[in-house]
């Protein structure tokens, strides 16, 4: 078998187009505030990309850049001001923050109605309770990619490897919301290979390059690879590197029905879901009707 490659770029582009259509129908332009502390190169790339795509779908963005040595209280003050600003609909604090700053304290200052990353305690609580709310972006992207292959996830056996607050745990809850039967695996799981072989849908969010091998995958399964790992690529030349996922891609393609590539799978979905969340946040806070293009998803 040769698996279908799930085209995250194309699906993300469709989501962005839907968000852009929705923005046109709103009474005013939603605004996203992006807060970046320090000069981590990867974070700078992510933030630039988020700001560019915000503009592309017709929303306004406000960039707040603070030096790496910013005091925790000053950052909290900034986030609190953005939370109180009626012109701001979504706030994204780019993680990770410098080590001297508590992410939990900063997120606590963020108005849950503007929590477009879905990371505050209020958003997590709504997810657990099954109440409407802003869902974390990467896990939401995983569900959309899985549904692109299998629109009805009811009864599907989903195995999520990784239980982080950012990805694994919310992914498990989102698949549960879809009425899947969910197993949440982690570093203490016994016989992970056999657990994974029970999956109709296997979501790998571990951060270990190509850990999931072909013989961990049930023939015909759908594989969603969240991992982004930079590894040496001597075949490209001395000192060169490349990105790989948590799944051995070629091996997975020989067994699975469908696989997400890295890059070009889950990655593009994260920003698309963020933009979607920003439109939803604006509608919820300002009492606007959610345009139909977004209401369905
Ligand atoms: P974390 O390091 O926070 O969590 C990793 C999880 O994997 C933990 O729950 C850990 O278990 C589990 N784990 C580690 N080793 C093993 C093992 N040998 N067997 C089974 N489970 C194991 O990572 P994140 O969740 O933040 O990210 C995971 C990956 O996803 C990374 O590669 C990251 O770069 C990528 N990522 C991609 C995004 C995207 O947009 N595509 C967005 C966010 C992350 P335990 O809890 O027991 O320690």
Short mmCIF file of C-alpha atoms and ligand atoms in Angstrom, two decimals:
data_model
loop_
_atom_site.label_atom_id
_atom_site.label_comp_id
_atom_site.label_asym_id
_atom_site.label_seq_id
_atom_site.Cartn_x
_atom_site.Cartn_y
_atom_site.Cartn_z
CA UNK A 1 0.00 0.00 0.00
CA UNK A 2 1.15 3.55 -0.63
CA UNK A 3 -0.50 6.00 1.70
CA UNK A 4 -2.22 9.18 0.61
CA UNK A 5 -0.27 12.21 1.72
CA UNK A 6 -2.57 14.50 3.68
CA UNK A 7 -1.94 17.97 2.28
CA UNK A 8 -1.92 20.18 5.37
CA UNK A 9 -0.87 23.20 3.30
CA UNK A 10 -3.92 22.93 1.05
CA UNK A 11 -6.33 22.27 3.93
CA UNK A 12 -4.86 25.19 5.89
CA UNK A 13 -5.23 27.42 2.82
CA UNK A 14 -8.91 26.45 2.64
CA UNK A 15 -9.39 27.30 6.32
CA UNK A 16 -7.70 30.67 5.80
CA UNK A 17 -9.89 31.36 2.79
CA UNK A 18 -12.98 30.57 4.89
CA UNK A 19 -11.71 32.89 7.63
CA UNK A 20 -11.06 35.64 5.05
CA UNK A 21 -14.63 35.26 3.73
CA UNK A 22 -15.93 35.46 7.30
CA UNK A 23 -13.91 38.61 8.04
CA UNK A 24 -15.50 40.36 5.04
CA UNK A 25 -18.94 39.74 6.53
CA UNK A 26 -18.15 41.20 9.97
CA UNK A 27 -19.21 44.73 10.98
CA UNK A 28 -15.58 45.65 11.81
CA UNK A 29 -12.09 44.30 11.35
CA UNK A 30 -10.94 41.92 14.14
CA UNK A 31 -7.51 42.56 15.62
CA UNK A 32 -4.91 40.09 16.85
CA UNK A 33 -2.17 41.16 19.27
CA UNK A 34 1.03 39.11 19.12
CA UNK A 35 3.43 39.40 22.04
CA UNK A 36 7.02 38.30 21.55
CA UNK A 37 9.56 38.41 24.37
CA UNK A 38 13.24 38.03 23.45
CA UNK A 39 14.89 37.14 20.17
CA UNK A 40 14.58 33.37 19.82
CA UNK A 41 15.02 32.83 16.05
CA UNK A 42 12.31 30.15 15.72
CA UNK A 43 9.81 32.32 17.63
CA UNK A 44 10.64 35.28 15.38
CA UNK A 45 9.87 33.19 12.29
CA UNK A 46 6.56 31.96 13.77
CA UNK A 47 5.51 35.48 14.81
CA UNK A 48 6.38 36.97 11.40
CA UNK A 49 4.34 34.24 9.73
CA UNK A 50 1.35 34.80 12.03
CA UNK A 51 1.41 38.56 11.40
CA UNK A 52 1.68 38.11 7.63
CA UNK A 53 -1.21 35.64 7.50
CA UNK A 54 -3.35 37.83 9.78
CA UNK A 55 -3.04 40.65 7.25
CA UNK A 56 -3.68 38.28 4.32
CA UNK A 57 -7.11 37.34 5.66
CA UNK A 58 -8.03 40.99 6.23
CA UNK A 59 -7.51 41.25 9.97
CA UNK A 60 -5.47 43.83 11.83
CA UNK A 61 -2.45 42.83 13.89
CA UNK A 62 -0.64 44.60 16.69
CA UNK A 63 2.87 43.46 17.45
CA UNK A 64 4.32 43.89 20.93
CA UNK A 65 8.05 43.13 21.05
CA UNK A 66 9.79 43.12 24.40
CA UNK A 67 13.44 42.48 25.25
CA UNK A 68 14.50 39.09 26.68
CA UNK A 69 15.27 40.66 30.07
CA UNK A 70 11.70 42.05 30.46
CA UNK A 71 10.49 41.61 34.06
CA UNK A 72 7.60 39.20 34.58
CA UNK A 73 5.46 41.96 36.08
CA UNK A 74 6.05 44.20 33.05
CA UNK A 75 4.96 41.46 30.66
CA UNK A 76 1.90 40.77 32.81
CA UNK A 77 1.11 44.50 32.72
CA UNK A 78 1.32 44.46 28.90
CA UNK A 79 -0.95 41.43 28.63
CA UNK A 80 -3.42 42.96 31.10
CA UNK A 81 -3.54 46.17 29.03
CA UNK A 82 -4.21 44.23 25.83
CA UNK A 83 -6.88 42.25 27.69
CA UNK A 84 -8.58 45.50 28.70
CA UNK A 85 -8.29 47.10 25.23
CA UNK A 86 -11.72 46.92 23.53
CA UNK A 87 -10.09 47.14 20.09
CA UNK A 88 -8.14 43.89 20.57
CA UNK A 89 -9.99 40.62 19.88
CA UNK A 90 -7.26 38.02 20.27
CA UNK A 91 -3.99 37.89 22.20
CA UNK A 92 -1.22 35.48 21.45
CA UNK A 93 1.80 35.28 23.74
CA UNK A 94 4.49 33.48 21.78
CA UNK A 95 5.88 30.56 23.79
CA UNK A 96 8.34 29.60 25.12
CA UNK A 97 8.94 32.62 27.35
CA UNK A 98 12.37 33.37 28.84
CA UNK A 99 13.12 31.12 31.82
CA UNK A 100 12.67 33.82 34.49
CA UNK A 101 9.02 34.33 33.49
CA UNK A 102 6.19 32.05 34.63
CA UNK A 103 4.00 31.13 31.65
CA UNK A 104 1.16 30.29 34.04
CA UNK A 105 1.21 33.77 35.63
CA UNK A 106 1.26 35.46 32.24
CA UNK A 107 -1.60 33.34 30.90
CA UNK A 108 -3.58 34.14 34.05
CA UNK A 109 -3.50 37.83 33.02
CA UNK A 110 -5.00 37.04 29.62
CA UNK A 111 -8.72 37.63 29.14
CA UNK A 112 -10.09 34.12 28.36
CA UNK A 113 -12.38 35.68 25.73
CA UNK A 114 -9.23 36.72 23.82
CA UNK A 115 -7.35 33.45 24.39
CA UNK A 116 -6.90 32.51 20.72
CA UNK A 117 -4.28 29.88 21.62
CA UNK A 118 -6.79 28.17 23.92
CA UNK A 119 -4.19 27.83 26.67
CA UNK A 120 -5.73 29.61 29.69
CA UNK A 121 -7.24 27.65 32.55
CA UNK A 122 -10.67 28.92 31.52
CA UNK A 123 -10.28 27.55 27.97
CA UNK A 124 -8.91 24.23 29.28
CA UNK A 125 -11.85 24.00 31.69
CA UNK A 126 -14.36 24.58 28.90
CA UNK A 127 -12.70 21.87 26.82
CA UNK A 128 -12.92 19.37 29.68
CA UNK A 129 -16.52 20.33 30.40
CA UNK A 130 -17.47 20.12 26.73
CA UNK A 131 -18.59 23.76 26.70
CA UNK A 132 -18.09 26.00 23.66
CA UNK A 133 -14.80 27.87 23.81
CA UNK A 134 -11.53 28.61 22.07
CA UNK A 135 -9.72 25.33 21.43
CA UNK A 136 -5.91 24.93 21.27
CA UNK A 137 -4.73 25.38 17.68
CA UNK A 138 -2.37 22.47 16.97
CA UNK A 139 -4.72 19.80 18.39
CA UNK A 140 -7.68 21.38 16.58
CA UNK A 141 -5.64 21.15 13.38
CA UNK A 142 -5.00 17.44 14.04
CA UNK A 143 -8.72 16.76 14.29
CA UNK A 144 -9.45 18.64 11.05
CA UNK A 145 -6.73 16.68 9.22
CA UNK A 146 -8.07 13.36 10.56
CA UNK A 147 -11.61 14.35 9.51
CA UNK A 148 -10.36 15.19 6.02
CA UNK A 149 -9.78 11.44 5.68
CA UNK A 150 -12.55 10.14 7.92
CA UNK A 151 -15.33 12.70 8.34
CA UNK A 152 -17.12 10.71 11.05
CA UNK A 153 -14.73 9.87 13.88
CA UNK A 154 -17.41 8.29 16.10
CA UNK A 155 -16.16 4.98 17.44
CA UNK A 156 -12.72 5.31 15.84
CA UNK A 157 -9.82 4.07 17.97
CA UNK A 158 -7.53 7.06 18.38
CA UNK A 159 -4.13 6.74 20.04
CA UNK A 160 -2.39 10.00 20.94
CA UNK A 161 1.27 9.67 21.95
CA UNK A 162 2.31 12.57 24.18
CA UNK A 163 0.38 14.22 27.01
CA UNK A 164 1.64 17.80 26.96
CA UNK A 165 -0.70 20.64 27.87
CA UNK A 166 0.01 22.21 24.48
CA UNK A 167 -0.70 19.23 22.23
CA UNK A 168 -1.32 15.69 23.52
CA UNK A 169 -3.81 16.25 26.32
CA UNK A 170 -6.08 18.68 24.44
CA UNK A 171 -5.81 16.51 21.30
CA UNK A 172 -7.12 13.54 23.29
CA UNK A 173 -10.05 15.62 24.59
CA UNK A 174 -10.86 16.99 21.13
CA UNK A 175 -10.96 13.50 19.62
CA UNK A 176 -13.15 12.42 22.55
CA UNK A 177 -15.47 15.33 21.70
CA UNK A 178 -15.75 13.69 18.26
CA UNK A 179 -16.91 10.48 19.97
CA UNK A 180 -13.71 8.61 19.24
CA UNK A 181 -12.39 6.02 21.68
CA UNK A 182 -9.20 7.62 22.87
CA UNK A 183 -6.01 6.21 24.37
CA UNK A 184 -3.50 8.75 25.67
CA UNK A 185 -0.01 7.24 25.66
CA UNK A 186 3.18 8.71 27.14
CA UNK A 187 6.66 7.83 28.31
CA UNK A 188 5.37 5.40 30.95
CA UNK A 189 3.04 3.52 28.60
CA UNK A 190 3.84 -0.19 28.46
CA UNK A 191 4.35 -1.82 25.06
CA UNK A 192 3.73 1.39 23.13
CA UNK A 193 4.16 -0.40 19.81
CA UNK A 194 1.21 -2.71 20.49
CA UNK A 195 -0.89 0.17 21.83
CA UNK A 196 -0.23 2.09 18.62
CA UNK A 197 -1.10 -0.92 16.47
CA UNK A 198 -4.63 -0.72 17.85
CA UNK A 199 -5.11 2.76 16.38
CA UNK A 200 -7.37 3.61 13.48
CA UNK A 201 -5.93 7.11 13.90
CA UNK A 202 -2.47 7.54 15.35
CA UNK A 203 -1.39 10.99 16.52
CA UNK A 204 2.30 11.34 17.37
CA UNK A 205 3.22 14.38 19.50
CA UNK A 206 6.40 13.29 21.20
CA UNK A 207 9.34 15.33 19.93
CA UNK A 208 11.51 12.28 19.11
CA UNK A 209 12.64 12.02 15.50
CA UNK A 210 11.05 9.10 13.63
CA UNK A 211 10.27 7.18 16.82
CA UNK A 212 7.10 5.64 15.39
CA UNK A 213 8.14 2.87 12.99
CA UNK A 214 6.17 1.20 10.23
CA UNK A 215 5.43 -1.90 12.33
CA UNK A 216 3.76 0.29 15.00
CA UNK A 217 1.04 1.22 12.52
CA UNK A 218 -2.08 -0.78 11.78
CA UNK A 219 -2.48 -1.37 8.03
CA UNK A 220 -4.95 1.20 6.72
CA UNK A 221 -4.57 3.59 9.66
CA UNK A 222 -4.50 7.39 9.44
CA UNK A 223 -1.29 8.86 10.84
CA UNK A 224 -1.08 12.46 12.07
CA UNK A 225 2.52 13.46 12.77
CA UNK A 226 2.77 16.54 15.01
CA UNK A 227 6.51 16.29 15.66
CA UNK A 228 8.93 18.88 14.32
CA UNK A 229 12.51 17.71 14.82
CA UNK A 230 15.64 19.17 13.25
CA UNK A 231 18.18 16.45 12.50
CA UNK A 232 21.53 16.32 10.67
CA UNK A 233 21.23 15.74 6.91
CA UNK A 234 24.72 14.76 5.69
CA UNK A 235 23.19 13.77 2.32
CA UNK A 236 22.49 17.49 1.73
CA UNK A 237 26.07 18.47 2.50
CA UNK A 238 28.33 18.97 5.51
CA UNK A 239 26.62 20.66 8.45
CA UNK A 240 23.19 20.63 6.75
CA UNK A 241 20.01 19.77 8.62
CA UNK A 242 16.41 18.85 7.76
CA UNK A 243 13.06 18.61 9.52
CA UNK A 244 11.54 15.23 10.32
CA UNK A 245 8.48 14.25 12.29
CA UNK A 246 7.98 11.77 15.11
CA UNK A 247 7.00 9.12 12.53
CA UNK A 248 9.33 7.30 10.12
CA UNK A 249 7.58 8.74 7.07
CA UNK A 250 8.58 6.26 4.33
CA UNK A 251 7.79 3.28 6.57
CA UNK A 252 4.44 4.80 7.52
CA UNK A 253 3.59 5.39 3.87
CA UNK A 254 4.06 1.68 3.16
CA UNK A 255 1.45 0.64 5.76
CA UNK A 256 -0.99 3.47 6.48
CA UNK A 257 -3.96 4.66 4.41
CA UNK A 258 -2.98 8.30 4.89
CA UNK A 259 -0.09 10.16 6.50
CA UNK A 260 0.67 13.83 7.20
CA UNK A 261 4.10 14.95 5.98
CA UNK A 262 6.62 17.03 7.96
CA UNK A 263 6.82 19.80 6.98
CA UNK A 264 3.51 20.56 5.27
CA UNK A 265 1.12 18.58 7.49
CA UNK A 266 0.11 19.72 10.96
CA UNK A 267 2.38 22.80 10.98
CA UNK A 268 0.37 25.00 8.56
CA UNK A 269 -2.86 24.05 10.36
CA UNK A 270 -1.73 25.63 13.61
CA UNK A 271 -1.71 29.19 12.26
CA UNK A 272 -4.88 28.62 10.24
CA UNK A 273 -6.69 27.51 13.41
CA UNK A 274 -5.29 30.52 15.27
CA UNK A 275 -6.77 32.90 12.67
CA UNK A 276 -10.07 31.06 12.83
CA UNK A 277 -10.03 31.36 16.63
CA UNK A 278 -9.43 35.10 16.35
CA UNK A 279 -12.54 35.55 14.20
CA UNK A 280 -14.56 33.38 16.60
CA UNK A 281 -13.21 35.35 19.58
CA UNK A 282 -14.20 38.65 17.97
CA UNK A 283 -17.72 37.36 17.29
CA UNK A 284 -18.19 35.98 20.83
CA UNK A 285 -16.90 39.11 22.60
CA UNK A 286 -18.60 41.67 20.36
CA UNK A 287 -21.88 39.80 20.07
CA UNK A 288 -21.58 39.31 16.29
CA UNK A 289 -23.17 36.34 14.55
CA UNK A 290 -20.52 33.86 13.44
CA UNK A 291 -20.52 33.90 9.60
CA UNK A 292 -21.73 30.65 8.09
CA UNK A 293 -18.38 29.78 6.52
CA UNK A 294 -16.96 29.38 10.02
CA UNK A 295 -20.03 28.23 11.90
CA UNK A 296 -19.92 24.76 10.32
CA UNK A 297 -16.37 23.84 11.33
P1 LIG B 1 6.56 17.89 25.11
O1 LIG B 1 8.03 17.64 25.23
O2 LIG B 1 5.93 18.90 25.99
O3 LIG B 1 5.79 16.51 25.36
C1 LIG B 1 6.24 15.31 24.82
C2 LIG B 1 5.35 14.17 25.25
O4 LIG B 1 5.86 12.98 24.66
C3 LIG B 1 5.32 13.96 26.75
O5 LIG B 1 4.00 13.75 27.19
C4 LIG B 1 6.16 12.70 26.96
O6 LIG B 1 5.69 11.83 27.97
C5 LIG B 1 5.98 11.98 25.65
N1 LIG B 1 7.14 11.13 25.38
C6 LIG B 1 8.45 11.49 25.38
N2 LIG B 1 9.22 10.42 25.10
C7 LIG B 1 8.37 9.38 24.92
C8 LIG B 1 8.57 8.02 24.60
N3 LIG B 1 9.79 7.49 24.42
N4 LIG B 1 7.48 7.23 24.49
C9 LIG B 1 6.24 7.74 24.67
N5 LIG B 1 5.99 9.03 24.96
C10 LIG B 1 7.06 9.84 25.08
O7 LIG B 1 6.30 18.20 23.58
P2 LIG B 1 5.08 18.97 22.86
O8 LIG B 1 3.81 18.25 23.11
O9 LIG B 1 5.15 20.41 23.11
O10 LIG B 1 5.51 18.76 21.33
C11 LIG B 1 5.62 17.48 20.75
C12 LIG B 1 6.16 17.61 19.35
O11 LIG B 1 5.26 18.36 18.58
C13 LIG B 1 7.50 18.34 19.26
O12 LIG B 1 8.25 17.76 18.21
C14 LIG B 1 7.11 19.75 18.88
O13 LIG B 1 8.13 20.41 18.16
C15 LIG B 1 5.93 19.47 18.01
N6 LIG B 1 4.96 20.59 17.92
C16 LIG B 1 4.49 20.91 16.68
C17 LIG B 1 3.58 21.90 16.52
C18 LIG B 1 3.06 22.19 15.17
O14 LIG B 1 2.53 23.26 14.92
N7 LIG B 1 3.17 21.25 14.23
C19 LIG B 1 3.10 22.72 17.66
C20 LIG B 1 3.58 22.24 18.94
C21 LIG B 1 4.50 21.23 19.04
P3 LIG B 1 5.75 12.21 29.56
O15 LIG B 1 4.64 13.19 29.77
O16 LIG B 1 5.50 10.91 30.21
O17 LIG B 1 7.11 12.79 29.80
#
